[in-house]
PDB file of C-alpha atoms in Angstrom:
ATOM      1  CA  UNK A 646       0.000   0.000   0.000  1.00 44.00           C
ATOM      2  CA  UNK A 647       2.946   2.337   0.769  1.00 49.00           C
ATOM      3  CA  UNK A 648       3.860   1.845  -2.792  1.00 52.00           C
ATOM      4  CA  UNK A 649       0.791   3.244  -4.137  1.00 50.00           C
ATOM      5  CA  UNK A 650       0.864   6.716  -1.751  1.00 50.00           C
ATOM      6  CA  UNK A 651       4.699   7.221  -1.677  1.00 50.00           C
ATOM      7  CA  UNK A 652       5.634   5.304  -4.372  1.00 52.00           C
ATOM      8  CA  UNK A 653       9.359   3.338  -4.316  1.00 54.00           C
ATOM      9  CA  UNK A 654      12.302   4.336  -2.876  1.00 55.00           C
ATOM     10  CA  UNK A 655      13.416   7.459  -0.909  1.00 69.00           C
ATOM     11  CA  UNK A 656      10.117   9.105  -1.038  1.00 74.00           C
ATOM     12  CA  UNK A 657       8.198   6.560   0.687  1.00 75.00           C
ATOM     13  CA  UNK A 658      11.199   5.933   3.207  1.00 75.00           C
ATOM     14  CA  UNK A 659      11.480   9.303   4.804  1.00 74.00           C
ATOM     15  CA  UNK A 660       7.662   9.236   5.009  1.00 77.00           C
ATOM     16  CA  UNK A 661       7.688   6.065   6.725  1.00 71.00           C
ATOM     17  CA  UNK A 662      10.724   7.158   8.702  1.00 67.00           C
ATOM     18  CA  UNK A 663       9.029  10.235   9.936  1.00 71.00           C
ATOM     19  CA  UNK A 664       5.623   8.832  10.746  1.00 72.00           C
ATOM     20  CA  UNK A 665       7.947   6.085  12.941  1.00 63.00           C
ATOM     21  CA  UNK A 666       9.203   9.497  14.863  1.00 60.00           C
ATOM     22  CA  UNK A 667       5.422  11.093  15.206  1.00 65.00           C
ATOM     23  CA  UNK A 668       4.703   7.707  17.040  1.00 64.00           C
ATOM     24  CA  UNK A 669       7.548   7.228  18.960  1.00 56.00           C
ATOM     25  CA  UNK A 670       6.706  10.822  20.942  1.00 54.00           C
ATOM     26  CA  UNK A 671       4.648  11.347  23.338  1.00 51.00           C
ATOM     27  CA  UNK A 672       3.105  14.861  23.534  1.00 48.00           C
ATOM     28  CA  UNK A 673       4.795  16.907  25.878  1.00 59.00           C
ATOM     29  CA  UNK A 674       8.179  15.881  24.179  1.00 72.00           C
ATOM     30  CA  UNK A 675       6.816  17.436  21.495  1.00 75.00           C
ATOM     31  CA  UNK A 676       8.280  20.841  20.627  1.00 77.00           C
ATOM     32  CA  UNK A 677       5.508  23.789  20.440  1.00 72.00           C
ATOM     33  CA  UNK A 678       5.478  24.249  16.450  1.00 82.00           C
ATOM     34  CA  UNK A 679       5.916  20.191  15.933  1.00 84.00           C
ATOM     35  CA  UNK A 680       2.213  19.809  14.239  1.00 85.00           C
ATOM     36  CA  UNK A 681       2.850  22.926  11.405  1.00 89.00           C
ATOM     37  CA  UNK A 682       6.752  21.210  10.543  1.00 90.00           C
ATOM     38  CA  UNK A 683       5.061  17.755  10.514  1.00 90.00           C
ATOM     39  CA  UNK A 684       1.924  19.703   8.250  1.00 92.00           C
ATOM     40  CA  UNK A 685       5.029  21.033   6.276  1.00 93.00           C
ATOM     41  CA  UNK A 686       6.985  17.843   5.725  1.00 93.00           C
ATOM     42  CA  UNK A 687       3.744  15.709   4.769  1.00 93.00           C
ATOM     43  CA  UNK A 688       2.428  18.483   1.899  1.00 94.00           C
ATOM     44  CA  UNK A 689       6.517  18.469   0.781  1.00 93.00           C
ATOM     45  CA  UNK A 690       6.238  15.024   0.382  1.00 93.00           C
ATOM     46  CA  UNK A 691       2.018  14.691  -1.061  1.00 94.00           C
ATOM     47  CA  UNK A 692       3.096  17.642  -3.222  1.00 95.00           C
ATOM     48  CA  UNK A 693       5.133  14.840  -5.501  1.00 94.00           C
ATOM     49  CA  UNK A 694       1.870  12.676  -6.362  1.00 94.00           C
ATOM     50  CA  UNK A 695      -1.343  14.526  -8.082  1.00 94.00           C
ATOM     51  CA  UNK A 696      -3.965  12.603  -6.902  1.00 95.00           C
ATOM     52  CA  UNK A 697      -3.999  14.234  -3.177  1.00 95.00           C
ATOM     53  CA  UNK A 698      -5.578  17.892  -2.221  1.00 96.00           C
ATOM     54  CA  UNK A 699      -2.096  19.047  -0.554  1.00 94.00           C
ATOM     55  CA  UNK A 700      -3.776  22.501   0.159  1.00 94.00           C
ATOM     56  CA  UNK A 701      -6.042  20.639   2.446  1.00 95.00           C
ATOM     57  CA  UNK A 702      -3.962  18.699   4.455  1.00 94.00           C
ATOM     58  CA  UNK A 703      -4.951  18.684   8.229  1.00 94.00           C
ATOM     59  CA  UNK A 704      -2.653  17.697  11.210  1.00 91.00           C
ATOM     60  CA  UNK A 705      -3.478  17.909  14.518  1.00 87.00           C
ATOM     61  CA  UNK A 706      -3.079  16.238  18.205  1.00 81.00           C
ATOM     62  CA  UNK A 707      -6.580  15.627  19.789  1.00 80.00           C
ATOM     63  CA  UNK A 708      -7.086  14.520  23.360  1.00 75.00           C
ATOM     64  CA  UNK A 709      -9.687  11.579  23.827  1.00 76.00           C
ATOM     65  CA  UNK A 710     -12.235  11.375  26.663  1.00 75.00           C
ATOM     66  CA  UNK A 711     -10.209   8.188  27.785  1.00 77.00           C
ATOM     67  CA  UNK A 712      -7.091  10.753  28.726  1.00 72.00           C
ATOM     68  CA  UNK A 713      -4.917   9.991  25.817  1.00 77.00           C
ATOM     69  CA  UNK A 714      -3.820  12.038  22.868  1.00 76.00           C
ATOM     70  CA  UNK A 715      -3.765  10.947  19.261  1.00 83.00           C
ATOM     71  CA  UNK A 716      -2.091  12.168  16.337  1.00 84.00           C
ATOM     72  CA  UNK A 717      -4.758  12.840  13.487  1.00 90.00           C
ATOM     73  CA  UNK A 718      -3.633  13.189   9.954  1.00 93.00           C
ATOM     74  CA  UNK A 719      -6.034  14.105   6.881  1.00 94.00           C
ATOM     75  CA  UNK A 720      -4.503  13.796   3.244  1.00 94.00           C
ATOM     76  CA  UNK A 721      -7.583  14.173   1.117  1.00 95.00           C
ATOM     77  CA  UNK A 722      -8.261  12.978  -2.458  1.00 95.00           C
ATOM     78  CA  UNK A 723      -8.845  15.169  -5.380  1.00 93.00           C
ATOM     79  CA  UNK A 724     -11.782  14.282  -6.654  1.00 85.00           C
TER      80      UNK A 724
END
């Protein structure tokens, strides 16, 4: 599947190499501006494949009800 967003090679490494990092964190190690550089990186490396809406890509961190954070990433289709 990787192979069909990123395509092969270095493109689809450093994505998968940076999304390993995003997961690895936990919030407060996070530092303040970390959701706009990881926004950055992700429509630097959409911008390379036409079929996404790079101008709409949404990053944020959103706390749960349960007390945990999660890391939510939109990368919409054109249509």
């Amino acid at each position: 599947m990787l192979d069909f967003l990123f395509g092969r090679g270095k493109s689809k490494d450093e994505a998968r190499r940076r999304l390993t990092l995003v997961l690895a964190y936990e919030r407060r190690g996070l530092p303040p501006n970390f959701v706009e550089k990881l926004r950055d990186d992700l429509v630097s490396v959409f911008s390379k494949y036409p079929q996404f809406e790079v101008r709409r890509i949404e990053v944020d961190i959103k706390r749960e009800k349960e007390g945990f954070e999660e890391l939510w990433i939109s990368v919409p289709f054109k249509i």
